Coordinates of C-alpha atoms in Angstrom, one line a residue:
Chain O
X3 CA -21.3 17.1 25.2
X4 CA -23.6 17.1 22.2
X5 CA -24.1 13.4 21.2
X6 CA -23.1 12.8 16.9
X7 CA -25.7 10.8 15.5
X8 CA -24.8 7.3 14.5
X9 CA -21.8 7.3 16.8
X10 CA -23.2 6.2 19.9
X11 CA -21.8 3.3 21.5
X12 CA -24.6 1.5 23.4
X13 CA -22.9 -2.3 24.4
X14 CA -19.9 -3.0 26.3
X15 CA -18.3 -5.2 23.6
X16 CA -18.8 -2.3 21.0
X17 CA -17.2 0.1 23.2
X18 CA -13.8 -2.6 23.8
X19 CA -13.7 -3.4 20.5
X20 CA -13.6 0.4 20.0
X21 CA -11.0 0.9 22.7
X22 CA -8.3 -1.8 21.5
X23 CA -8.6 -0.8 17.9
X24 CA -7.4 2.9 19.0
X25 CA -5.0 1.8 21.1
X26 CA -3.5 -1.2 18.5
X27 CA -3.6 1.3 15.6
X28 CA -1.9 3.9 17.9
X29 CA 0.7 1.3 18.6
X30 CA 1.1 0.1 14.9
X31 CA 1.5 4.0 13.8
X32 CA 4.3 4.7 16.4
X33 CA 5.9 1.7 15.2
X34 CA 5.6 2.6 11.7
X35 CA 6.8 5.8 12.0
X36 CA 10.0 4.9 14.1
X37 CA 10.9 2.3 11.3
X38 CA 10.5 5.3 9.2
X39 CA 12.5 7.9 10.9
X40 CA 15.6 5.1 11.1
X41 CA 14.9 4.8 7.3
X42 CA 15.4 8.7 7.0
X43 CA 18.0 8.5 9.6
X44 CA 16.4 10.5 12.2
X45 CA 17.6 8.3 14.9
X46 CA 16.2 10.7 17.9
X47 CA 13.0 11.1 16.6
X48 CA 12.9 7.2 15.8
X49 CA 13.8 6.4 19.6
X50 CA 10.8 9.1 20.8
X51 CA 8.3 7.3 18.5
X52 CA 9.7 3.9 19.9
X53 CA 9.1 5.0 23.5
X54 CA 5.5 6.1 22.5
X55 CA 4.9 2.5 20.9
X56 CA 6.1 1.0 24.1
X57 CA 3.9 3.1 26.6
X58 CA 0.9 2.2 24.0
X59 CA 1.4 -1.7 24.1
X60 CA 1.0 -1.6 27.9
X61 CA -2.0 0.8 27.2
X62 CA -3.4 -1.9 24.8
X63 CA -2.7 -4.7 27.1
X64 CA -4.6 -3.3 30.1
X65 CA -7.7 -2.5 27.7
X66 CA -7.4 -5.7 26.5
X67 CA -7.7 -7.4 30.1
X68 CA -11.2 -5.6 30.4
X69 CA -12.4 -7.8 27.4
X70 CA -11.2 -11.2 28.5
X71 CA -14.3 -13.4 28.5
X72 CA -16.2 -11.2 26.2
X73 CA -17.3 -12.2 22.5
X74 CA -16.5 -8.8 20.9
X75 CA -18.2 -8.0 17.3
X76 CA -17.0 -7.8 13.9
X77 CA -17.0 -4.2 12.3
X78 CA -15.7 -3.4 9.2
X79 CA -13.3 -0.5 9.1
X80 CA -14.9 1.9 7.8
X81 CA -18.2 1.5 10.1
X82 CA -16.2 2.3 13.3
X83 CA -17.7 5.1 15.4
X84 CA -14.6 7.6 15.2
X85 CA -15.2 11.3 15.2
X86 CA -12.3 11.2 13.0
X87 CA -11.0 9.8 9.7
X88 CA -8.9 6.9 11.4
X89 CA -9.0 5.8 14.8
X90 CA -7.9 8.9 17.4
X91 CA -4.7 8.3 18.2
X92 CA -3.1 7.4 14.7
X93 CA -2.4 10.9 13.9
X94 CA -2.2 13.5 11.1
X95 CA 0.1 12.2 8.5
X96 CA 0.4 15.6 6.8
X97 CA 2.2 16.9 10.1
X98 CA 5.4 14.5 9.2
X99 CA 8.6 15.2 8.5
X100 CA 11.5 13.1 8.1
X101 CA 13.6 16.2 9.8
X102 CA 10.9 16.8 12.6
X103 CA 12.1 17.9 15.7
X104 CA 11.4 16.3 19.0
X105 CA 9.4 19.0 20.3
X106 CA 7.5 18.5 16.8
X107 CA 7.3 14.7 17.3
X108 CA 6.1 15.3 21.0
X109 CA 3.1 17.8 19.9
X110 CA 2.2 15.2 17.5
X111 CA 1.6 12.7 19.9
X112 CA -0.1 15.2 22.3
X113 CA -2.7 15.9 19.3
X114 CA -3.2 12.0 19.2
X115 CA -4.0 11.7 23.2
X116 CA -6.2 15.1 22.9
X117 CA -8.3 12.9 19.9
X118 CA -8.0 9.8 22.1
X119 CA -9.3 11.6 25.5
X120 CA -12.0 13.6 23.4
X121 CA -13.5 10.2 21.7
X122 CA -13.9 8.6 25.3
X123 CA -15.1 11.7 26.7
X124 CA -17.7 11.7 23.7
X125 CA -18.8 7.7 24.8
X126 CA -19.0 8.6 28.4
X127 CA -21.5 11.6 27.7
X128 CA -23.7 9.9 24.8
X129 CA -23.7 6.2 25.6
X130 CA -26.7 4.9 27.5
X131 CA -25.0 2.1 29.0
X132 CA -23.7 2.8 32.2
X133 CA -21.3 0.4 32.3
X134 CA -19.9 1.9 28.8
X135 CA -19.9 5.4 30.3
X136 CA -18.0 4.5 33.6
X137 CA -15.1 2.9 31.8
X138 CA -15.3 5.8 29.2
X139 CA -15.0 8.2 31.4
X140 CA -11.9 6.1 33.3
X141 CA -10.4 5.7 30.1
X142 CA -10.8 9.4 29.3
X143 CA -9.2 10.1 32.6
X144 CA -5.9 8.0 31.7
X145 CA -6.0 9.9 28.4
X146 CA -5.6 12.8 30.6
X147 CA -2.9 11.9 32.3
X148 CA -1.0 10.8 29.0
X149 CA -1.4 14.2 28.0
X150 CA -0.1 15.9 31.4
X151 CA 3.1 13.1 30.8
X152 CA 3.5 14.6 27.4
X153 CA 3.0 18.3 28.3
X154 CA 5.8 17.6 30.9
X155 CA 8.1 16.0 28.5
X156 CA 7.8 18.9 26.1
X157 CA 8.2 21.6 29.1
X158 CA 11.5 19.6 29.7
X159 CA 13.0 20.0 26.3
X160 CA 15.7 22.3 26.1
X161 CA 14.0 24.2 22.6
X162 CA 10.4 22.7 22.6
X163 CA 9.6 25.3 19.9
X164 CA 12.9 24.2 17.6
X165 CA 11.8 24.0 13.7
X166 CA 13.2 21.4 11.5
X167 CA 17.1 22.3 10.4
X168 CA 17.7 23.1 6.9
X169 CA 18.3 20.1 5.0
X170 CA 22.1 21.0 3.1
X171 CA 21.2 18.2 0.5
X172 CA 17.1 18.6 0.1
X173 CA 15.7 15.8 -2.2
X174 CA 13.9 18.1 -4.4
X175 CA 17.1 19.6 -6.2
X176 CA 17.3 18.1 -9.6
X177 CA 20.3 17.7 -11.5
Chain M
X24 CA -12.1 -12.1 -5.9
X25 CA -12.7 -15.8 -6.6
X26 CA -13.9 -18.6 -4.2
X27 CA -11.1 -18.7 -1.5
X28 CA -12.0 -20.2 1.8
X29 CA -11.8 -17.3 4.3
X30 CA -9.2 -17.6 7.1
X31 CA -10.8 -15.9 9.9
X32 CA -8.7 -13.7 13.0
X33 CA -6.5 -12.4 10.7
X34 CA -5.5 -9.0 11.2
X35 CA -4.4 -6.4 8.7
X36 CA -0.9 -6.4 10.6
X37 CA -0.7 -10.2 9.4
X38 CA -0.6 -9.3 6.0
X39 CA 2.5 -6.8 6.2
X40 CA 6.0 -8.3 5.8
X41 CA 7.7 -6.0 8.4
X42 CA 10.0 -4.4 5.6
X43 CA 10.3 -0.8 6.6
X44 CA 8.5 1.4 3.7
X45 CA 11.3 3.9 2.1
X46 CA 8.3 6.6 1.5
X47 CA 8.8 10.2 2.8
X48 CA 7.2 10.3 6.3
X49 CA 3.8 11.6 5.8
X50 CA 3.5 10.4 2.3
X51 CA -0.2 9.3 1.3
X52 CA 0.9 5.8 0.2
X53 CA 1.4 4.7 3.9
X54 CA -2.2 4.7 4.3
X55 CA -3.0 3.3 0.6
X56 CA -0.5 0.3 2.5
X57 CA -3.2 0.4 5.6
X58 CA -6.3 0.4 3.6
X59 CA -5.0 -3.0 1.5
X60 CA -4.2 -4.7 4.9
X61 CA -7.1 -3.7 6.3
X62 CA -9.1 -4.6 3.0
X63 CA -7.7 -8.1 2.8
X64 CA -8.1 -8.8 6.8
X65 CA -12.1 -7.9 6.3
X66 CA -12.3 -10.3 3.3
X67 CA -10.0 -12.6 5.4
X68 CA -8.4 -13.6 2.2
X69 CA -5.6 -16.4 2.9
X70 CA -2.3 -14.8 1.9
X71 CA -1.6 -17.8 -0.6
X72 CA -4.6 -17.1 -2.9
X73 CA -3.7 -13.1 -3.0
X74 CA -0.9 -11.4 -5.8
X75 CA 0.4 -7.9 -5.4
X76 CA 1.9 -7.0 -8.6
X77 CA 3.3 -3.5 -9.4
X78 CA 5.7 -1.6 -11.9
X79 CA 8.0 1.4 -10.8
X80 CA 7.6 4.1 -8.9
X81 CA 7.3 4.8 -4.8
X82 CA 3.6 3.5 -4.8
X83 CA 4.7 0.3 -7.1
X84 CA 7.3 -0.7 -4.1
X85 CA 3.9 -2.0 -2.2
X86 CA 4.4 -5.8 -2.9
X87 CA 7.5 -5.6 -0.8
X88 CA 5.3 -4.4 2.1
X89 CA 2.7 -6.7 1.7
X90 CA 2.9 -10.6 2.7
X91 CA 0.9 -11.7 -0.3
X92 CA 2.4 -12.7 -3.2
X93 CA 4.0 -10.3 -5.2
X94 CA 5.7 -9.0 -8.3
X95 CA 7.7 -5.9 -8.6
X96 CA 8.0 -5.6 -12.2
X97 CA 9.2 -3.6 -14.6
X98 CA 8.1 0.4 -15.5
X99 CA 4.8 0.6 -16.9
X100 CA 4.1 -3.3 -17.1
X101 CA 2.4 -4.1 -14.0
X102 CA -1.0 -4.5 -15.8
X103 CA 0.7 -6.6 -18.7
X104 CA 2.3 -8.9 -15.8
X105 CA -1.2 -9.0 -14.2
X106 CA -3.1 -9.9 -17.0
X107 CA -0.5 -12.9 -18.0
X108 CA -0.7 -14.0 -14.1
X109 CA -4.6 -13.9 -14.0
X110 CA -4.7 -16.0 -17.3
X111 CA -2.5 -18.7 -15.8
X112 CA -4.1 -18.7 -12.7
X113 CA -7.8 -17.5 -12.7
X114 CA -8.0 -18.6 -9.3
X115 CA -5.8 -16.2 -7.4
X116 CA -7.2 -12.7 -6.6
X117 CA -5.1 -10.4 -8.0
X118 CA -3.8 -6.7 -6.9
X119 CA -2.6 -4.5 -9.1
X120 CA -0.8 -1.4 -7.6
X121 CA 1.4 1.8 -9.0
X122 CA 1.5 5.6 -9.6
X123 CA 0.1 8.1 -12.1
X124 CA 3.4 8.0 -14.1
X125 CA 3.8 4.1 -14.2
X126 CA 0.3 3.9 -15.0
X127 CA -1.1 6.4 -17.1
X128 CA 2.1 7.3 -19.1
X129 CA 4.6 4.7 -19.3
X130 CA 1.6 1.9 -19.0
X131 CA -1.0 4.2 -20.6
X132 CA -1.6 1.8 -23.5
X133 CA -1.7 -1.2 -21.1
X134 CA -4.1 0.6 -18.8
X135 CA -6.6 1.4 -21.7
X136 CA -6.8 -2.5 -23.1
X137 CA -6.9 -3.6 -19.3
X138 CA -9.8 -1.8 -18.7
X139 CA -11.2 -3.1 -22.1
X140 CA -10.4 -6.7 -21.7
X141 CA -12.2 -6.8 -17.8
X142 CA -10.5 -9.2 -16.6
X143 CA -11.0 -9.9 -13.1
X144 CA -8.5 -7.9 -11.0
X145 CA -8.4 -4.5 -9.1
X146 CA -5.8 -1.5 -10.1
X147 CA -5.1 0.6 -7.4
X148 CA -3.4 4.0 -8.7
X149 CA -1.8 6.1 -5.7
X150 CA -2.1 9.3 -7.9
X151 CA 0.1 12.1 -6.8
X152 CA 0.4 13.9 -9.9
X153 CA 4.6 13.9 -9.8
X154 CA 7.0 11.6 -10.6
X155 CA 8.4 11.4 -6.9
X156 CA 11.1 8.5 -7.5
X157 CA 12.7 10.6 -9.9
X158 CA 12.8 13.5 -7.8
X159 CA 9.7 15.8 -8.9
X160 CA 9.3 16.0 -12.7
X161 CA 5.2 16.3 -13.6
X162 CA 3.1 13.5 -14.9
X163 CA 0.4 13.1 -16.7
X164 CA -1.8 13.8 -14.2
X165 CA 0.3 17.0 -13.4
X166 CA -1.6 20.3 -13.8
X167 CA -0.6 22.3 -16.8
X168 CA 0.6 25.3 -14.8
X169 CA 2.5 23.4 -12.3
X170 CA 5.8 25.1 -12.6
X171 CA 7.8 23.6 -9.9
X172 CA 10.2 21.2 -11.9
X173 CA 13.0 22.6 -13.5
X174 CA 12.2 20.0 -16.2
X175 CA 8.9 22.3 -17.0
X176 CA 10.2 25.6 -15.4
X177 CA 6.7 27.0 -17.1
X178 CA 4.4 24.2 -16.4
X179 CA 3.8 21.1 -18.6
X180 CA 1.4 23.1 -20.8
X181 CA -0.9 20.2 -21.8
X182 CA -4.1 19.6 -20.1
X183 CA -4.1 17.0 -17.4
X184 CA -4.9 13.2 -18.2
X185 CA -8.4 12.3 -16.6
X186 CA -7.9 8.7 -15.3
X187 CA -11.7 7.9 -14.4
X188 CA -12.7 9.2 -18.0
X189 CA -10.2 7.0 -19.9
X190 CA -11.2 4.3 -17.3
X191 CA -14.6 5.0 -18.9
X192 CA -14.3 5.1 -22.1
X193 CA -12.1 2.4 -22.1
X194 CA -14.5 -0.1 -20.8
X195 CA -13.3 -0.5 -17.1
X196 CA -16.6 -2.2 -15.3
X197 CA -15.8 -0.6 -11.9
X198 CA -14.3 3.2 -11.5
X199 CA -13.8 4.7 -7.9
X200 CA -11.6 7.4 -6.3
X201 CA -10.5 7.6 -2.8
X202 CA -8.0 9.9 -0.6
X203 CA -5.4 8.6 1.7
X204 CA -6.5 11.0 4.2
X205 CA -9.5 8.9 4.7
X206 CA -8.0 5.3 4.6
X207 CA -11.4 3.7 6.2
X208 CA -13.1 4.8 3.4
X209 CA -10.3 3.9 1.0
X210 CA -10.3 0.4 2.7
X211 CA -14.5 0.3 1.8
X212 CA -13.6 1.3 -1.8
X213 CA -10.8 -1.5 -2.0
X214 CA -13.2 -4.5 -0.3
X215 CA -15.7 -3.5 -3.2
X216 CA -13.4 -3.3 -6.0
X217 CA -11.9 -6.8 -5.2
X218 CA -15.6 -8.1 -5.0
X219 CA -16.2 -6.6 -8.2
X220 CA -16.4 -9.3 -10.9
X221 CA -14.2 -7.7 -13.6
X222 CA -11.7 -4.9 -14.0
X223 CA -11.7 -2.7 -11.0
X224 CA -9.8 0.7 -11.1
X225 CA -9.5 2.6 -8.2
X226 CA -7.8 6.0 -8.1
X227 CA -6.3 6.7 -4.5
X228 CA -5.7 10.6 -4.0
X229 CA -2.1 10.2 -2.6
X230 CA -0.3 13.7 -1.3
X231 CA 3.3 13.8 -1.9
X232 CA 4.6 15.8 1.1
X233 CA 8.4 16.3 -1.0
X234 CA 7.5 17.3 -4.1
X235 CA 4.0 18.5 -4.0
X236 CA 3.8 19.7 -0.4
X237 CA 0.7 22.1 -1.6
X238 CA -1.4 18.8 -1.4
X239 CA -2.0 19.4 2.1
X240 CA -5.0 21.4 0.7
X241 CA -6.6 18.2 -0.7
X242 CA -8.0 17.7 2.7
X243 CA -10.3 20.1 2.4
X244 CA -11.1 19.8 -1.3
X245 CA -12.3 16.1 -1.3
X246 CA -15.5 15.1 -0.6
X247 CA -18.0 12.1 -1.0
X248 CA -19.6 12.0 -4.2
X249 CA -23.5 13.0 -4.0
X250 CA -24.7 10.3 -6.2
X251 CA -25.1 7.0 -6.0
X252 CA -22.9 5.1 -8.1
X253 CA -24.1 4.8 -11.7
X254 CA -24.2 1.8 -14.1
X255 CA -25.0 4.1 -17.0
X256 CA -21.9 5.1 -18.9
X257 CA -23.4 8.5 -20.4
X258 CA -24.4 9.7 -16.9
X259 CA -20.8 8.5 -15.4
X260 CA -19.3 10.5 -18.2
X261 CA -21.3 13.4 -17.4
X262 CA -20.4 13.6 -13.9
X263 CA -16.8 12.8 -14.3
X264 CA -16.5 15.4 -16.8
X265 CA -17.8 18.2 -14.8
X266 CA -16.4 17.2 -11.4
X267 CA -13.0 18.6 -10.5
X268 CA -11.8 15.7 -9.8
X269 CA -11.9 15.8 -5.8
X270 CA -15.3 13.7 -5.4
X271 CA -14.6 10.3 -3.9
X272 CA -16.4 7.2 -4.0
X273 CA -18.1 4.5 -6.5
X274 CA -18.5 6.8 -9.8
X275 CA -19.3 4.1 -11.8
X276 CA -20.2 0.4 -11.7
X277 CA -21.9 -2.3 -14.0
X278 CA -21.6 -6.0 -14.6
X279 CA -20.2 -7.4 -18.1
X280 CA -19.0 -10.8 -18.8
X281 CA -15.2 -11.3 -17.2
X282 CA -13.0 -11.9 -19.9
X283 CA -10.7 -15.0 -19.0
X284 CA -8.9 -16.9 -21.7
X285 CA -9.3 -20.5 -22.2
X286 CA -6.6 -22.1 -20.4
X287 CA -3.9 -23.8 -22.9
X288 CA -2.6 -27.4 -22.7
X289 CA 0.2 -27.1 -20.0
X290 CA 3.6 -28.4 -20.3
X291 CA 5.5 -30.7 -18.0
X292 CA 8.5 -29.4 -16.5
X293 CA 10.4 -31.5 -18.9
X294 CA 8.8 -30.3 -21.8
X295 CA 9.7 -26.7 -20.8
X296 CA 13.7 -28.0 -20.6
X297 CA 13.4 -29.4 -23.9
X298 CA 12.6 -25.9 -24.8
X299 CA 14.5 -23.6 -22.3
X300 CA 17.9 -24.4 -21.4
X301 CA 18.2 -23.9 -17.4

């Protein structure tokens, strides 16, 4: 993997701050999406995002345990070494729609996990710190497990490729 | 920003109220909420020393979602309310939020004079080039050939308002443009705007997925400004007028004395009760 200049993480505290932020922002985003789908009367997809938030919370707690006793640096949001505009598992908001289906929601989540895996893989391949490389590789494997779990969930859907149903009362009808 | 004693350890989430936003999924305003809360957490501003003022519109719901003091005012009057608040409480960090319709049409006159007055506050305009809350009518920043509204089936037919240019000629001392597709970049702009002494204006390009789905193309069109921010208004004017409105970053910044009215003689509640029947 090619190292991206200025995006190389060298110390364990810096890496753990990135990992914790990645996981926490992912949980917050799923919670926000759960709220949003509830507000827009799409309870089935709200439940999907709530479930993803719960799993993300468990993972975030695990990663935070690695930082026990360490003093983490303070990094402004814009100076994080992401390869994406936001932390990798917050998703592309443009892909969202209030009528999105379960298949679309899970593909959104799969994209997030893939970006998370790619971030950890990049750190594992480019850091000069052995401890960081090993932990990043471990986290990349965990993200791969999440991707496999999501892929299995998608395969088990009755209609994974379903498109959003037609809105019989669309918002952009005026008068 | 003023001499607030920062509170360390606050996280962006600590600046959210927990009220569920009613914005459409995919709305850029979610990213503005994220950027505002990240900026407040980065600056570690105590909640009680910050006020978020707004007018009317989708974006003007921001005070409900941020756990600082808030005032969801009337249409187009956010800057007037904020100016009054800042005059009375200069110690507060005053943030003003709104949309392109609220800020540039109904509140257009207030915008001009807020820029000119240069009180120390930050105005964030979530520009989606449409009136979203009222179901998609053309706003001052809508392109003249946008034909998707039944009210303007042949397009508005009049040139777009250029917010940065108007802010510059009106006397704003900090002018920036951000994009909600880059929330962390927008956070940086907001931090700089809040720290700027004087009136700071941040135009946040905020796609509307419901009425302007074509805004998805913005992601490929926005780019960082190529030059450092200038303090020369002539250079800034030239850059703004020759730009397509998709360059993001600080476009202009200068330092001139902040206008702050002298505190008048205050009245106690007894005196107020003589004037106002409660």
